[in-house]
C-alpha cells in the first residue's frame, strides 16, 4: 500500500510504502522525481523513518539530482553499483577486441586493473560515479600505495599504479561519453624512473659467460633446457631489438634461410614484419634448435610438433612467462647492481641505443624494431650522444613521426643498422657456442 504526498507539483513526490512480512509489517519512504525530458520517473529509497525527516531528505535528494534532471540525464541509471557499469564497459572492450581495434591481452589487463577501483568503491559504500570520481582524486593514491602485491608482498611500484590509473581514467572517460557521469578523473600519473635504460655493455659478455657456465654444469635435462632457451633469448633481443611479446610468438617456420641470407618474421601487438638478420643471429636460433633436438631426443622433439622457438620442456605451447629468477641470478653473478631493477626489455633498449649511438637514422631503427619514429625520438633522445642527435633525428618526414611504417626489411637496407662488432661485444664462434 502506498500513500502519496506532493512536495513539488509535477516534480517531486514523497511516497510511504507499507508492506507485510511474516514477522508483522513495516514501511519505507521513497522520493519520486519526475524527469520531463525523458518523460519518466525515478524512485530513490530514503533512509528516514518518519514523514517529517523523509520530506526534508526528499528535498535534499531532489536538489542533488536537479542538474542532471534539467539536462536530461537519467538519474535512475546513475544509481547502479560500479560493478554494473564495469561489466558494461568490459563488454564494450570485448567488442573492440573482436573487431581487432585492441588486443584481447589489453582487455584482460584492463579487467584486472579495474578490480582495485571496484574495491575502492565498495570501501566507500558504492557512491555514485560522480561522487566516486571526486573521492578517487582525493584518496585513491594514498589508499592504494599503502597496499602490497599479494604474491610477492612487495610495495606496488609507481609503474604498476600508473597502469591502474590509465585503466581507471579510460573507464571514467567512457562513462562520461555514455552520460553515466559528468566528472572524469583528474589524477595524474605518478613519477617513475626512466624505464628504457639499456643493459650496460660492460656486463653483457660477463652475463653470457655466467650463463654458459651454469648450463654446462647443469645435469638435469629440463633445467638445462630452460637455461639454454633463456640464454638464446637474451642474445636474440640484444641482436635485433625485438619485444618480449614478439619472442613468445616466434615459430621455427618464421626463420627462413636462403642464398640471399636469413629472414625472420616477427609478430606481436597486432602487427607483423619481416626483417633481415645476419648469419650470427640465425646461428643463435639454429644452435638452440640443435640443442633441443639433442636434449629432447627422449620424447622425439621436432620443430613441427613443437613449433614455438622459446617453448618450455615438452611443451608445444608458446611461453606465457619467462623465469625472471634466471635473469636476476645471472645478472648478480655478472656484477650488475640491483638485478631486480633490470627487466628483460632492457636488451631491446640496448640494441636500439647502440644503433642510434652508431649513427643509424631513427626511422630505420623504428622500422626495424616495429615502432614509430616518434616513439624512438620521445623515448631514446636523452640516451643518444649530443654530437650525433641531429644525425639520427633531423630531417625526419612528418608522416614518419606519427606511425610505424608497415615494412618488410630486406637485404637492400639491412646493412644500415649493423653495429660494429667492436662496439656490440661480438666474440665469434668458440667451443660450439653461437657468437654473442
Short mmCIF file of N, CA and C in Angstrom, two decimals, residues 130-230:
data_model
loop_
_atom_site.label_atom_id
_atom_site.label_comp_id
_atom_site.label_asym_id
_atom_site.label_seq_id
_atom_site.Cartn_x
_atom_site.Cartn_y
_atom_site.Cartn_z
N UNK A 130 29.93 10.10 -10.10
CA UNK A 130 30.48 11.45 -9.91
C UNK A 130 31.08 11.62 -8.51
N UNK A 131 30.41 11.06 -7.52
CA UNK A 131 30.96 11.11 -6.16
C UNK A 131 32.24 10.28 -6.07
N UNK A 132 32.22 9.13 -6.73
CA UNK A 132 33.40 8.26 -6.73
C UNK A 132 34.58 8.95 -7.39
N UNK A 133 34.31 9.68 -8.46
CA UNK A 133 35.38 10.39 -9.15
C UNK A 133 36.06 11.39 -8.22
N UNK A 134 35.26 12.13 -7.45
CA UNK A 134 35.83 13.10 -6.51
C UNK A 134 36.61 12.40 -5.40
N UNK A 135 36.03 11.33 -4.86
CA UNK A 135 36.72 10.57 -3.81
C UNK A 135 38.02 9.98 -4.33
N UNK A 136 37.98 9.51 -5.55
CA UNK A 136 39.17 8.91 -6.16
C UNK A 136 40.32 9.90 -6.21
N UNK A 137 40.04 11.10 -6.76
CA UNK A 137 41.10 12.11 -6.87
C UNK A 137 41.66 12.51 -5.51
N UNK A 138 40.83 12.43 -4.47
CA UNK A 138 41.25 12.85 -3.14
C UNK A 138 41.96 11.77 -2.35
N UNK A 139 41.56 10.49 -2.57
CA UNK A 139 42.02 9.45 -1.65
C UNK A 139 42.61 8.18 -2.27
N UNK A 140 42.39 7.94 -3.57
CA UNK A 140 42.76 6.64 -4.11
C UNK A 140 44.26 6.35 -4.00
N UNK A 141 45.09 7.28 -4.45
CA UNK A 141 46.53 7.04 -4.45
C UNK A 141 47.04 6.77 -3.03
N UNK A 142 46.59 7.56 -2.08
CA UNK A 142 47.02 7.37 -0.69
C UNK A 142 46.60 5.98 -0.20
N UNK A 143 45.40 5.56 -0.54
CA UNK A 143 44.90 4.24 -0.14
C UNK A 143 45.66 3.12 -0.83
N UNK A 144 45.88 3.27 -2.11
CA UNK A 144 46.49 2.18 -2.90
C UNK A 144 47.97 2.01 -2.59
N UNK A 145 48.68 3.10 -2.34
CA UNK A 145 50.12 3.00 -2.10
C UNK A 145 50.44 2.32 -0.76
N UNK A 146 49.44 2.20 0.11
CA UNK A 146 49.67 1.52 1.38
C UNK A 146 49.54 0.00 1.25
N UNK A 147 49.07 -0.46 0.10
CA UNK A 147 48.87 -1.89 -0.10
C UNK A 147 50.08 -2.53 -0.76
N UNK A 148 50.15 -3.84 -0.67
CA UNK A 148 51.27 -4.58 -1.24
C UNK A 148 50.76 -5.67 -2.18
N UNK A 149 51.66 -6.11 -3.06
CA UNK A 149 51.29 -7.17 -4.00
C UNK A 149 51.00 -8.46 -3.24
N UNK A 150 49.94 -9.15 -3.64
CA UNK A 150 49.52 -10.36 -2.92
C UNK A 150 50.55 -11.48 -3.01
N UNK A 151 51.15 -11.66 -4.18
CA UNK A 151 52.05 -12.79 -4.40
C UNK A 151 53.43 -12.54 -3.79
N UNK A 152 54.02 -11.38 -4.11
CA UNK A 152 55.39 -11.10 -3.66
C UNK A 152 55.45 -10.40 -2.31
N UNK A 153 54.36 -9.74 -1.92
CA UNK A 153 54.39 -9.00 -0.68
C UNK A 153 55.15 -7.68 -0.77
N UNK A 154 55.55 -7.31 -2.00
CA UNK A 154 56.32 -6.08 -2.19
C UNK A 154 55.40 -4.87 -2.37
N UNK A 155 55.97 -3.70 -2.13
CA UNK A 155 55.25 -2.46 -2.35
C UNK A 155 54.90 -2.32 -3.83
N UNK A 156 53.72 -1.83 -4.14
CA UNK A 156 53.33 -1.64 -5.53
C UNK A 156 54.18 -0.53 -6.15
N UNK A 157 54.73 -0.79 -7.30
CA UNK A 157 55.59 0.20 -7.96
C UNK A 157 54.74 1.30 -8.59
N UNK A 158 55.35 2.44 -8.79
CA UNK A 158 54.65 3.54 -9.46
C UNK A 158 54.25 3.16 -10.88
N UNK A 159 55.07 2.35 -11.51
CA UNK A 159 54.75 1.93 -12.88
C UNK A 159 53.50 1.07 -12.90
N UNK A 160 53.37 0.19 -11.92
CA UNK A 160 52.17 -0.65 -11.82
C UNK A 160 50.94 0.21 -11.51
N UNK A 161 51.11 1.14 -10.57
CA UNK A 161 50.00 2.02 -10.21
C UNK A 161 49.56 2.88 -11.39
N UNK A 162 50.51 3.31 -12.20
CA UNK A 162 50.15 4.10 -13.37
C UNK A 162 49.36 3.29 -14.38
N UNK A 163 49.64 2.00 -14.44
CA UNK A 163 48.86 1.12 -15.32
C UNK A 163 47.41 1.06 -14.85
N UNK A 164 47.21 1.00 -13.53
CA UNK A 164 45.86 1.02 -12.98
C UNK A 164 45.18 2.37 -13.25
N UNK A 165 45.91 3.45 -13.01
CA UNK A 165 45.35 4.78 -13.23
C UNK A 165 44.89 4.95 -14.67
N UNK A 166 45.66 4.43 -15.60
CA UNK A 166 45.31 4.53 -17.01
C UNK A 166 43.99 3.82 -17.30
N UNK A 167 43.83 2.62 -16.74
CA UNK A 167 42.59 1.87 -16.94
C UNK A 167 41.41 2.57 -16.28
N UNK A 168 41.62 3.14 -15.10
CA UNK A 168 40.55 3.84 -14.40
C UNK A 168 40.12 5.10 -15.15
N UNK A 169 41.09 5.83 -15.68
CA UNK A 169 40.75 7.01 -16.49
C UNK A 169 40.00 6.61 -17.74
N UNK A 170 40.42 5.52 -18.35
CA UNK A 170 39.73 5.03 -19.54
C UNK A 170 38.27 4.70 -19.24
N UNK A 171 38.04 4.06 -18.10
CA UNK A 171 36.67 3.72 -17.71
C UNK A 171 35.82 4.97 -17.50
N UNK A 172 36.35 5.95 -16.76
CA UNK A 172 35.57 7.15 -16.47
C UNK A 172 35.34 7.99 -17.73
N UNK A 173 36.31 8.02 -18.63
CA UNK A 173 36.10 8.75 -19.89
C UNK A 173 34.97 8.11 -20.69
N UNK A 174 34.93 6.79 -20.67
CA UNK A 174 33.83 6.07 -21.34
C UNK A 174 32.50 6.39 -20.66
N UNK A 175 32.50 6.39 -19.32
CA UNK A 175 31.27 6.66 -18.56
C UNK A 175 30.74 8.06 -18.85
N UNK A 176 31.63 9.03 -19.01
CA UNK A 176 31.21 10.39 -19.33
C UNK A 176 30.58 10.43 -20.72
N UNK A 177 31.20 9.73 -21.68
CA UNK A 177 30.64 9.70 -23.04
C UNK A 177 29.28 9.02 -23.07
N UNK A 178 29.10 8.03 -22.19
CA UNK A 178 27.82 7.33 -22.13
C UNK A 178 26.78 8.08 -21.28
N UNK A 179 27.20 9.22 -20.72
CA UNK A 179 26.32 10.06 -19.91
C UNK A 179 25.93 9.39 -18.59
N UNK A 180 26.79 8.52 -18.09
CA UNK A 180 26.57 7.91 -16.78
C UNK A 180 27.10 8.82 -15.67
N UNK A 181 27.99 9.72 -16.02
CA UNK A 181 28.52 10.70 -15.07
C UNK A 181 29.04 11.89 -15.85
N UNK A 182 29.40 12.94 -15.16
CA UNK A 182 29.88 14.15 -15.84
C UNK A 182 31.32 14.48 -15.46
N UNK A 183 31.86 13.79 -14.50
CA UNK A 183 33.17 14.15 -13.99
C UNK A 183 34.22 13.09 -14.30
N UNK A 184 35.14 13.34 -15.23
CA UNK A 184 36.24 12.41 -15.46
C UNK A 184 37.28 12.53 -14.36
N UNK A 185 38.17 11.57 -14.26
CA UNK A 185 39.22 11.61 -13.24
C UNK A 185 40.24 12.70 -13.57
N UNK A 186 40.77 13.32 -12.52
CA UNK A 186 41.77 14.37 -12.68
C UNK A 186 43.16 13.92 -12.23
N UNK A 187 43.25 12.74 -11.62
CA UNK A 187 44.52 12.26 -11.06
C UNK A 187 45.54 12.01 -12.17
N UNK A 188 46.74 12.53 -11.99
CA UNK A 188 47.82 12.36 -12.97
C UNK A 188 48.68 11.15 -12.62
N UNK A 189 49.45 10.70 -13.58
CA UNK A 189 50.36 9.59 -13.35
C UNK A 189 51.40 9.94 -12.29
N UNK A 190 51.86 8.93 -11.60
CA UNK A 190 52.93 9.11 -10.63
C UNK A 190 54.27 9.17 -11.36
N UNK A 191 55.22 9.83 -10.77
CA UNK A 191 56.54 9.92 -11.38
C UNK A 191 57.23 8.56 -11.31
N UNK A 192 57.90 8.20 -12.39
CA UNK A 192 58.63 6.93 -12.43
C UNK A 192 60.04 7.19 -12.94
N UNK A 193 60.91 6.29 -12.57
CA UNK A 193 62.27 6.36 -13.10
C UNK A 193 62.25 5.93 -14.55
N UNK A 194 63.18 6.44 -15.34
CA UNK A 194 63.25 6.08 -16.75
C UNK A 194 63.34 4.56 -16.89
N UNK A 195 62.42 3.99 -17.69
CA UNK A 195 62.33 2.53 -17.81
C UNK A 195 63.06 2.01 -19.03
N UNK A 196 63.65 2.88 -19.82
CA UNK A 196 64.24 2.42 -21.06
C UNK A 196 65.77 2.40 -21.01
N UNK A 197 66.31 2.30 -19.81
CA UNK A 197 67.77 2.21 -19.70
C UNK A 197 68.25 0.92 -20.34
N UNK A 198 69.23 1.01 -21.21
CA UNK A 198 69.75 -0.20 -21.86
C UNK A 198 70.63 -0.99 -20.90
N UNK A 199 70.67 -2.31 -21.09
CA UNK A 199 71.54 -3.13 -20.27
C UNK A 199 72.99 -2.67 -20.47
N UNK A 200 73.76 -2.47 -19.41
CA UNK A 200 75.12 -1.93 -19.54
C UNK A 200 76.05 -2.85 -20.33
N UNK A 201 76.72 -2.29 -21.32
CA UNK A 201 77.61 -3.06 -22.19
C UNK A 201 78.70 -3.79 -21.40
N UNK A 202 79.20 -3.12 -20.36
CA UNK A 202 80.35 -3.68 -19.64
C UNK A 202 80.03 -5.01 -18.96
N UNK A 203 78.74 -5.29 -18.78
CA UNK A 203 78.35 -6.54 -18.11
C UNK A 203 77.83 -7.61 -19.07
N UNK A 204 77.67 -7.25 -20.35
CA UNK A 204 76.99 -8.16 -21.27
C UNK A 204 77.76 -9.47 -21.49
N UNK A 205 79.03 -9.36 -21.84
CA UNK A 205 79.81 -10.57 -22.10
C UNK A 205 79.95 -11.43 -20.84
N UNK A 206 80.11 -10.77 -19.70
CA UNK A 206 80.21 -11.50 -18.43
C UNK A 206 78.90 -12.23 -18.15
N UNK A 207 77.79 -11.59 -18.48
CA UNK A 207 76.48 -12.21 -18.28
C UNK A 207 76.37 -13.50 -19.10
N UNK A 208 76.78 -13.44 -20.37
CA UNK A 208 76.71 -14.63 -21.21
C UNK A 208 77.67 -15.72 -20.73
N UNK A 209 78.80 -15.30 -20.21
CA UNK A 209 79.77 -16.26 -19.69
C UNK A 209 79.21 -16.98 -18.47
N UNK A 210 78.59 -16.22 -17.58
CA UNK A 210 77.96 -16.80 -16.39
C UNK A 210 76.88 -17.80 -16.80
N UNK A 211 76.08 -17.41 -17.78
CA UNK A 211 75.00 -18.27 -18.26
C UNK A 211 75.56 -19.56 -18.86
N UNK A 212 76.61 -19.43 -19.64
CA UNK A 212 77.19 -20.60 -20.29
C UNK A 212 77.73 -21.60 -19.26
N UNK A 213 78.40 -21.09 -18.24
CA UNK A 213 78.97 -21.97 -17.22
C UNK A 213 77.88 -22.72 -16.47
N UNK A 214 76.78 -22.03 -16.15
CA UNK A 214 75.70 -22.71 -15.43
C UNK A 214 75.07 -23.80 -16.29
N UNK A 215 74.92 -23.51 -17.58
CA UNK A 215 74.35 -24.51 -18.49
C UNK A 215 75.25 -25.74 -18.56
N UNK A 216 76.55 -25.50 -18.70
CA UNK A 216 77.49 -26.61 -18.81
C UNK A 216 77.56 -27.45 -17.53
N UNK A 217 77.33 -26.82 -16.38
CA UNK A 217 77.43 -27.52 -15.10
C UNK A 217 76.10 -28.12 -14.63
N UNK A 218 75.05 -27.93 -15.41
CA UNK A 218 73.73 -28.45 -15.03
C UNK A 218 73.50 -29.82 -15.66
N UNK A 219 73.15 -30.80 -14.86
CA UNK A 219 72.95 -32.16 -15.35
C UNK A 219 71.49 -32.44 -15.71
N UNK A 220 70.58 -31.83 -14.99
CA UNK A 220 69.16 -32.07 -15.24
C UNK A 220 68.76 -31.52 -16.61
N UNK A 221 68.21 -32.39 -17.46
CA UNK A 221 67.88 -32.00 -18.83
C UNK A 221 66.86 -30.88 -18.88
N UNK A 222 65.84 -30.96 -18.05
CA UNK A 222 64.78 -29.95 -18.08
C UNK A 222 65.32 -28.57 -17.68
N UNK A 223 66.11 -28.52 -16.60
CA UNK A 223 66.68 -27.24 -16.15
C UNK A 223 67.64 -26.70 -17.20
N UNK A 224 68.45 -27.60 -17.75
CA UNK A 224 69.41 -27.17 -18.77
C UNK A 224 68.70 -26.62 -20.00
N UNK A 225 67.60 -27.25 -20.35
CA UNK A 225 66.77 -26.79 -21.47
C UNK A 225 66.30 -25.35 -21.24
N UNK A 226 65.77 -25.08 -20.07
CA UNK A 226 65.26 -23.74 -19.75
C UNK A 226 66.38 -22.70 -19.74
N UNK A 227 67.54 -23.08 -19.23
CA UNK A 227 68.67 -22.16 -19.18
C UNK A 227 69.17 -21.83 -20.58
N UNK A 228 69.28 -22.84 -21.42
CA UNK A 228 69.75 -22.63 -22.79
C UNK A 228 68.76 -21.77 -23.58
N UNK A 229 67.49 -22.03 -23.37
CA UNK A 229 66.45 -21.24 -24.04
C UNK A 229 66.55 -19.78 -23.61
N UNK A 230 66.76 -19.55 -22.32
CA UNK A 230 66.81 -18.18 -21.81
C UNK A 230 68.05 -17.45 -22.31
#
